[in-house]
């Protein structure tokens, strides 16, 4: 019997946080989206197609900015005009705490993965990690890192918009695909993984 009160779908805008980032990715702030797409395309072309060196590029850009602000400040003092509108160039303590917390969670998650593989000897988990790393390595051998980042930018500016427009249709196809993958995984688990001899812990205690 179908549920008479189905769970309401969460909009794509809410799933993306509902803020400025969501507006940009869904092209509600089209000007910011155009700027992001243009800048990423320029950076990709400079370093991947034109062969420009990243270190030289950053040094030249910083040199140009320093020269502009220096002569601006000099002319402002001579002509009695306002100084360059530079923001307060410092990192707040709150920002440092947020970055530290995120790094702490990421390191603990990585260590838990290593623990499950090396100590708990979780074969299924090891195979998942091995396949994931192999896919990352294979994709990395096909394209350069900057090209991969550029593809990620293009996808982030296109996939949310398409999904927001065709959410119901895509969800149905994803459910079918998910059920198919789960079925195939159960078959592999029953026919292969459960028949593999799993080594014992060898007397090593498992620490929580």
PDB file of C-alpha atoms in Angstrom:
ATOM      1  CA  UNK A   1       0.000   0.000   0.000  1.00  0.00           C
ATOM      2  CA  UNK A   2       1.433   3.351  -0.989  1.00  0.00           C
ATOM      3  CA  UNK A   3       2.191   5.883   1.671  1.00  0.00           C
ATOM      4  CA  UNK A   4      -0.636   8.419   1.791  1.00  0.00           C
ATOM      5  CA  UNK A   5       1.714  11.037   3.253  1.00  0.00           C
ATOM      6  CA  UNK A   6       4.914  10.851   1.230  1.00  0.00           C
ATOM      7  CA  UNK A   7       7.958  12.670   2.527  1.00  0.00           C
ATOM      8  CA  UNK A   8       8.207  16.046   0.788  1.00  0.00           C
ATOM      9  CA  UNK A   9      11.171  16.415  -1.518  1.00  0.00           C
ATOM     10  CA  UNK A  10      13.953  18.723  -0.457  1.00  0.00           C
ATOM     11  CA  UNK A  11      14.585  21.324  -3.122  1.00  0.00           C
ATOM     12  CA  UNK A  12      17.978  21.426  -4.800  1.00  0.00           C
ATOM     13  CA  UNK A  13      18.469  24.968  -3.528  1.00  0.00           C
ATOM     14  CA  UNK A  14      17.967  23.843   0.079  1.00  0.00           C
ATOM     15  CA  UNK A  15      20.200  20.781  -0.435  1.00  0.00           C
ATOM     16  CA  UNK A  16      23.005  23.093  -1.582  1.00  0.00           C
ATOM     17  CA  UNK A  17      22.710  25.189   1.557  1.00  0.00           C
ATOM     18  CA  UNK A  18      20.213  27.780   0.384  1.00  0.00           C
ATOM     19  CA  UNK A  19      22.795  30.574   0.365  1.00  0.00           C
ATOM     20  CA  UNK A  20      24.913  32.439  -2.132  1.00  0.00           C
ATOM     21  CA  UNK A  21      26.700  29.284  -3.305  1.00  0.00           C
ATOM     22  CA  UNK A  22      23.369  27.649  -4.112  1.00  0.00           C
ATOM     23  CA  UNK A  23      22.261  30.755  -6.020  1.00  0.00           C
ATOM     24  CA  UNK A  24      25.460  30.689  -8.099  1.00  0.00           C
ATOM     25  CA  UNK A  25      25.319  26.953  -8.858  1.00  0.00           C
ATOM     26  CA  UNK A  26      21.666  27.215  -9.894  1.00  0.00           C
ATOM     27  CA  UNK A  27      22.357  30.350 -11.977  1.00  0.00           C
ATOM     28  CA  UNK A  28      20.036  32.497  -9.892  1.00  0.00           C
ATOM     29  CA  UNK A  29      22.996  34.848  -9.524  1.00  0.00           C
ATOM     30  CA  UNK A  30      23.797  34.615 -13.228  1.00  0.00           C
ATOM     31  CA  UNK A  31      26.424  37.371 -13.113  1.00  0.00           C
ATOM     32  CA  UNK A  32      28.468  35.471 -10.510  1.00  0.00           C
ATOM     33  CA  UNK A  33      28.023  32.266 -12.500  1.00  0.00           C
ATOM     34  CA  UNK A  34      29.343  33.931 -15.659  1.00  0.00           C
ATOM     35  CA  UNK A  35      32.330  35.344 -13.754  1.00  0.00           C
ATOM     36  CA  UNK A  36      33.117  31.940 -12.219  1.00  0.00           C
ATOM     37  CA  UNK A  37      32.853  30.177 -15.579  1.00  0.00           C
ATOM     38  CA  UNK A  38      34.943  32.826 -17.354  1.00  0.00           C
ATOM     39  CA  UNK A  39      37.701  32.859 -14.745  1.00  0.00           C
ATOM     40  CA  UNK A  40      37.936  29.066 -14.593  1.00  0.00           C
ATOM     41  CA  UNK A  41      38.082  28.895 -18.398  1.00  0.00           C
ATOM     42  CA  UNK A  42      40.839  31.528 -18.514  1.00  0.00           C
ATOM     43  CA  UNK A  43      42.884  29.763 -15.836  1.00  0.00           C
ATOM     44  CA  UNK A  44      42.470  26.392 -17.556  1.00  0.00           C
ATOM     45  CA  UNK A  45      43.479  27.837 -20.934  1.00  0.00           C
ATOM     46  CA  UNK A  46      46.519  29.678 -19.545  1.00  0.00           C
ATOM     47  CA  UNK A  47      48.007  26.689 -17.728  1.00  0.00           C
ATOM     48  CA  UNK A  48      46.821  23.761 -19.855  1.00  0.00           C
ATOM     49  CA  UNK A  49      46.778  25.151 -23.393  1.00  0.00           C
ATOM     50  CA  UNK A  50      49.048  28.180 -23.428  1.00  0.00           C
ATOM     51  CA  UNK A  51      51.631  26.404 -21.270  1.00  0.00           C
ATOM     52  CA  UNK A  52      51.977  29.264 -18.783  1.00  0.00           C
ATOM     53  CA  UNK A  53      53.871  28.439 -15.594  1.00  0.00           C
ATOM     54  CA  UNK A  54      51.750  28.761 -12.452  1.00  0.00           C
ATOM     55  CA  UNK A  55      54.568  30.119 -10.252  1.00  0.00           C
ATOM     56  CA  UNK A  56      55.566  32.722 -12.844  1.00  0.00           C
ATOM     57  CA  UNK A  57      51.934  33.702 -13.334  1.00  0.00           C
ATOM     58  CA  UNK A  58      51.328  34.229  -9.610  1.00  0.00           C
ATOM     59  CA  UNK A  59      54.574  36.178  -9.235  1.00  0.00           C
ATOM     60  CA  UNK A  60      53.671  38.455 -12.154  1.00  0.00           C
ATOM     61  CA  UNK A  61      50.125  39.019 -10.893  1.00  0.00           C
ATOM     62  CA  UNK A  62      51.327  39.833  -7.374  1.00  0.00           C
ATOM     63  CA  UNK A  63      54.022  42.150  -8.750  1.00  0.00           C
ATOM     64  CA  UNK A  64      51.426  43.989 -10.823  1.00  0.00           C
ATOM     65  CA  UNK A  65      49.059  44.334  -7.846  1.00  0.00           C
ATOM     66  CA  UNK A  66      51.826  45.568  -5.561  1.00  0.00           C
ATOM     67  CA  UNK A  67      52.913  48.138  -8.168  1.00  0.00           C
ATOM     68  CA  UNK A  68      49.332  49.339  -8.692  1.00  0.00           C
ATOM     69  CA  UNK A  69      48.655  49.792  -4.971  1.00  0.00           C
ATOM     70  CA  UNK A  70      52.057  51.390  -4.377  1.00  0.00           C
ATOM     71  CA  UNK A  71      51.627  54.068  -7.047  1.00  0.00           C
ATOM     72  CA  UNK A  72      47.978  54.504  -6.068  1.00  0.00           C
ATOM     73  CA  UNK A  73      48.979  55.215  -2.477  1.00  0.00           C
ATOM     74  CA  UNK A  74      51.771  57.562  -3.616  1.00  0.00           C
ATOM     75  CA  UNK A  75      49.458  59.513  -5.924  1.00  0.00           C
ATOM     76  CA  UNK A  76      46.783  59.652  -3.220  1.00  0.00           C
ATOM     77  CA  UNK A  77      49.170  61.301  -0.779  1.00  0.00           C
ATOM     78  CA  UNK A  78      50.320  63.809  -3.412  1.00  0.00           C
ATOM     79  CA  UNK A  79      46.861  64.627  -4.808  1.00  0.00           C
ATOM     80  CA  UNK A  80      45.073  64.428  -1.456  1.00  0.00           C
ATOM     81  CA  UNK A  81      42.834  61.561  -2.534  1.00  0.00           C
ATOM     82  CA  UNK A  82      41.595  58.454  -0.753  1.00  0.00           C
ATOM     83  CA  UNK A  83      43.898  55.463  -0.260  1.00  0.00           C
ATOM     84  CA  UNK A  84      43.300  52.126  -2.028  1.00  0.00           C
ATOM     85  CA  UNK A  85      40.220  50.353  -0.571  1.00  0.00           C
ATOM     86  CA  UNK A  86      42.089  47.368   0.814  1.00  0.00           C
ATOM     87  CA  UNK A  87      40.280  45.121   3.329  1.00  0.00           C
ATOM     88  CA  UNK A  88      41.750  44.108   6.661  1.00  0.00           C
ATOM     89  CA  UNK A  89      44.331  41.533   5.547  1.00  0.00           C
ATOM     90  CA  UNK A  90      44.226  39.106   8.452  1.00  0.00           C
ATOM     91  CA  UNK A  91      42.673  35.746   9.246  1.00  0.00           C
ATOM     92  CA  UNK A  92      40.201  35.786  12.104  1.00  0.00           C
ATOM     93  CA  UNK A  93      40.454  33.368  15.002  1.00  0.00           C
ATOM     94  CA  UNK A  94      37.023  31.964  14.153  1.00  0.00           C
ATOM     95  CA  UNK A  95      38.227  31.064  10.637  1.00  0.00           C
ATOM     96  CA  UNK A  96      41.261  29.280  12.065  1.00  0.00           C
ATOM     97  CA  UNK A  97      39.027  27.287  14.442  1.00  0.00           C
ATOM     98  CA  UNK A  98      36.696  26.254  11.601  1.00  0.00           C
ATOM     99  CA  UNK A  99      39.600  25.129   9.401  1.00  0.00           C
ATOM    100  CA  UNK A 100      41.180  23.251  12.298  1.00  0.00           C
ATOM    101  CA  UNK A 101      37.916  21.439  13.097  1.00  0.00           C
ATOM    102  CA  UNK A 102      37.450  20.406   9.467  1.00  0.00           C
ATOM    103  CA  UNK A 103      41.053  19.179   9.272  1.00  0.00           C
ATOM    104  CA  UNK A 104      40.621  17.304  12.555  1.00  0.00           C
ATOM    105  CA  UNK A 105      37.523  15.489  11.281  1.00  0.00           C
ATOM    106  CA  UNK A 106      39.197  14.642   7.975  1.00  0.00           C
ATOM    107  CA  UNK A 107      42.305  13.212   9.690  1.00  0.00           C
ATOM    108  CA  UNK A 108      40.197  11.139  12.108  1.00  0.00           C
ATOM    109  CA  UNK A 109      38.121   9.793   9.233  1.00  0.00           C
ATOM    110  CA  UNK A 110      41.293   8.818   7.345  1.00  0.00           C
ATOM    111  CA  UNK A 111      42.718   7.113  10.431  1.00  0.00           C
ATOM    112  CA  UNK A 112      39.462   5.195  10.952  1.00  0.00           C
ATOM    113  CA  UNK A 113      39.701   3.904   7.375  1.00  0.00           C
ATOM    114  CA  UNK A 114      43.285   2.778   7.994  1.00  0.00           C
ATOM    115  CA  UNK A 115      42.186   1.117  11.249  1.00  0.00           C
ATOM    116  CA  UNK A 116      39.374  -0.826   9.572  1.00  0.00           C
ATOM    117  CA  UNK A 117      41.742  -2.104   6.892  1.00  0.00           C
ATOM    118  CA  UNK A 118      44.943  -2.758   8.828  1.00  0.00           C
ATOM    119  CA  UNK A 119      43.615  -3.801  12.267  1.00  0.00           C
ATOM    120  CA  UNK A 120      40.034  -4.940  11.836  1.00  0.00           C
ATOM    121  CA  UNK A 121      40.926  -6.540   8.483  1.00  0.00           C
ATOM    122  CA  UNK A 122      37.579  -5.687   6.928  1.00  0.00           C
ATOM    123  CA  UNK A 123      37.874  -7.301   3.489  1.00  0.00           C
ATOM    124  CA  UNK A 124      34.776  -5.667   2.004  1.00  0.00           C
ATOM    125  CA  UNK A 125      35.857  -2.246   3.190  1.00  0.00           C
ATOM    126  CA  UNK A 126      39.355  -2.849   1.815  1.00  0.00           C
ATOM    127  CA  UNK A 127      37.942  -3.758  -1.606  1.00  0.00           C
ATOM    128  CA  UNK A 128      35.770  -0.621  -1.656  1.00  0.00           C
ATOM    129  CA  UNK A 129      38.752   1.593  -0.816  1.00  0.00           C
ATOM    130  CA  UNK A 130      40.995  -0.209  -3.318  1.00  0.00           C
ATOM    131  CA  UNK A 131      38.465   0.150  -6.143  1.00  0.00           C
ATOM    132  CA  UNK A 132      37.867   3.822  -5.295  1.00  0.00           C
ATOM    133  CA  UNK A 133      41.597   4.590  -5.299  1.00  0.00           C
ATOM    134  CA  UNK A 134      42.037   2.683  -8.551  1.00  0.00           C
ATOM    135  CA  UNK A 135      39.291   4.767 -10.177  1.00  0.00           C
ATOM    136  CA  UNK A 136      40.919   7.987  -8.947  1.00  0.00           C
ATOM    137  CA  UNK A 137      44.290   6.811 -10.283  1.00  0.00           C
ATOM    138  CA  UNK A 138      42.776   5.804 -13.625  1.00  0.00           C
ATOM    139  CA  UNK A 139      40.972   9.127 -14.061  1.00  0.00           C
ATOM    140  CA  UNK A 140      44.146  10.968 -13.059  1.00  0.00           C
ATOM    141  CA  UNK A 141      46.078   9.131 -15.776  1.00  0.00           C
ATOM    142  CA  UNK A 142      43.583  10.310 -18.405  1.00  0.00           C
ATOM    143  CA  UNK A 143      43.494  14.028 -17.632  1.00  0.00           C
ATOM    144  CA  UNK A 144      45.698  16.577 -15.900  1.00  0.00           C
ATOM    145  CA  UNK A 145      44.758  17.759 -12.416  1.00  0.00           C
ATOM    146  CA  UNK A 146      43.834  21.276 -13.543  1.00  0.00           C
ATOM    147  CA  UNK A 147      41.702  19.868 -16.355  1.00  0.00           C
ATOM    148  CA  UNK A 148      39.951  17.653 -13.799  1.00  0.00           C
ATOM    149  CA  UNK A 149      39.283  20.693 -11.595  1.00  0.00           C
ATOM    150  CA  UNK A 150      37.944  22.586 -14.612  1.00  0.00           C
ATOM    151  CA  UNK A 151      35.632  19.682 -15.472  1.00  0.00           C
ATOM    152  CA  UNK A 152      34.439  19.763 -11.852  1.00  0.00           C
ATOM    153  CA  UNK A 153      33.625  23.474 -12.177  1.00  0.00           C
ATOM    154  CA  UNK A 154      31.699  22.871 -15.409  1.00  0.00           C
ATOM    155  CA  UNK A 155      29.753  20.008 -13.819  1.00  0.00           C
ATOM    156  CA  UNK A 156      28.993  22.052 -10.695  1.00  0.00           C
ATOM    157  CA  UNK A 157      27.535  24.807 -12.884  1.00  0.00           C
ATOM    158  CA  UNK A 158      25.473  22.440 -15.022  1.00  0.00           C
ATOM    159  CA  UNK A 159      24.442  19.325 -13.051  1.00  0.00           C
ATOM    160  CA  UNK A 160      22.502  21.156 -10.271  1.00  0.00           C
ATOM    161  CA  UNK A 161      20.527  23.132 -12.858  1.00  0.00           C
ATOM    162  CA  UNK A 162      19.631  20.024 -14.864  1.00  0.00           C
ATOM    163  CA  UNK A 163      18.750  18.089 -11.702  1.00  0.00           C
ATOM    164  CA  UNK A 164      16.615  20.948 -10.400  1.00  0.00           C
ATOM    165  CA  UNK A 165      14.653  20.963 -13.666  1.00  0.00           C
ATOM    166  CA  UNK A 166      14.261  17.182 -14.079  1.00  0.00           C
ATOM    167  CA  UNK A 167      14.471  16.061 -10.449  1.00  0.00           C
ATOM    168  CA  UNK A 168      11.543  13.621 -10.509  1.00  0.00           C
ATOM    169  CA  UNK A 169      12.684  11.854 -13.693  1.00  0.00           C
ATOM    170  CA  UNK A 170      16.326  11.625 -12.550  1.00  0.00           C
ATOM    171  CA  UNK A 171      15.315  10.303  -9.116  1.00  0.00           C
ATOM    172  CA  UNK A 172      13.363   7.475 -10.736  1.00  0.00           C
ATOM    173  CA  UNK A 173      16.324   6.478 -12.921  1.00  0.00           C
ATOM    174  CA  UNK A 174      18.708   6.699  -9.962  1.00  0.00           C
ATOM    175  CA  UNK A 175      16.467   4.430  -7.872  1.00  0.00           C
ATOM    176  CA  UNK A 176      16.425   1.825 -10.653  1.00  0.00           C
ATOM    177  CA  UNK A 177      20.207   2.048 -11.021  1.00  0.00           C
ATOM    178  CA  UNK A 178      20.696   1.804  -7.257  1.00  0.00           C
ATOM    179  CA  UNK A 179      18.538  -1.322  -7.003  1.00  0.00           C
ATOM    180  CA  UNK A 180      20.455  -2.908  -9.893  1.00  0.00           C
ATOM    181  CA  UNK A 181      23.841  -2.162  -8.264  1.00  0.00           C
ATOM    182  CA  UNK A 182      22.639  -3.502  -4.906  1.00  0.00           C
ATOM    183  CA  UNK A 183      21.423  -6.699  -6.573  1.00  0.00           C
ATOM    184  CA  UNK A 184      24.731  -7.230  -8.353  1.00  0.00           C
ATOM    185  CA  UNK A 185      26.667  -6.503  -5.163  1.00  0.00           C
ATOM    186  CA  UNK A 186      24.627  -9.061  -3.205  1.00  0.00           C
ATOM    187  CA  UNK A 187      25.350 -11.646  -5.887  1.00  0.00           C
ATOM    188  CA  UNK A 188      29.091 -10.930  -5.733  1.00  0.00           C
ATOM    189  CA  UNK A 189      28.965 -10.981  -1.951  1.00  0.00           C
ATOM    190  CA  UNK A 190      27.241 -14.374  -1.845  1.00  0.00           C
ATOM    191  CA  UNK A 191      29.240 -15.994  -4.641  1.00  0.00           C
ATOM    192  CA  UNK A 192      32.729 -14.561  -4.000  1.00  0.00           C
ATOM    193  CA  UNK A 193      33.297 -12.455  -0.900  1.00  0.00           C
ATOM    194  CA  UNK A 194      31.660 -14.775   1.651  1.00  0.00           C
ATOM    195  CA  UNK A 195      33.636 -17.743   0.302  1.00  0.00           C
ATOM    196  CA  UNK A 196      37.008 -16.043   0.763  1.00  0.00           C
ATOM    197  CA  UNK A 197      38.912 -17.248   3.849  1.00  0.00           C
ATOM    198  CA  UNK A 198      39.088 -14.275   6.183  1.00  0.00           C
ATOM    199  CA  UNK A 199      42.210 -14.163   8.402  1.00  0.00           C
ATOM    200  CA  UNK A 200      41.695 -13.964  12.111  1.00  0.00           C
ATOM    201  CA  UNK A 201      42.883 -11.041  14.146  1.00  0.00           C
ATOM    202  CA  UNK A 202      45.831 -13.111  15.332  1.00  0.00           C
ATOM    203  CA  UNK A 203      45.365 -12.182  18.953  1.00  0.00           C
ATOM    204  CA  UNK A 204      45.686  -8.439  18.310  1.00  0.00           C
ATOM    205  CA  UNK A 205      43.232  -6.477  20.424  1.00  0.00           C
ATOM    206  CA  UNK A 206      40.922  -4.096  18.581  1.00  0.00           C
ATOM    207  CA  UNK A 207      41.004  -0.637  20.066  1.00  0.00           C
ATOM    208  CA  UNK A 208      37.885   1.504  19.919  1.00  0.00           C
TER     209      UNK A 208
END
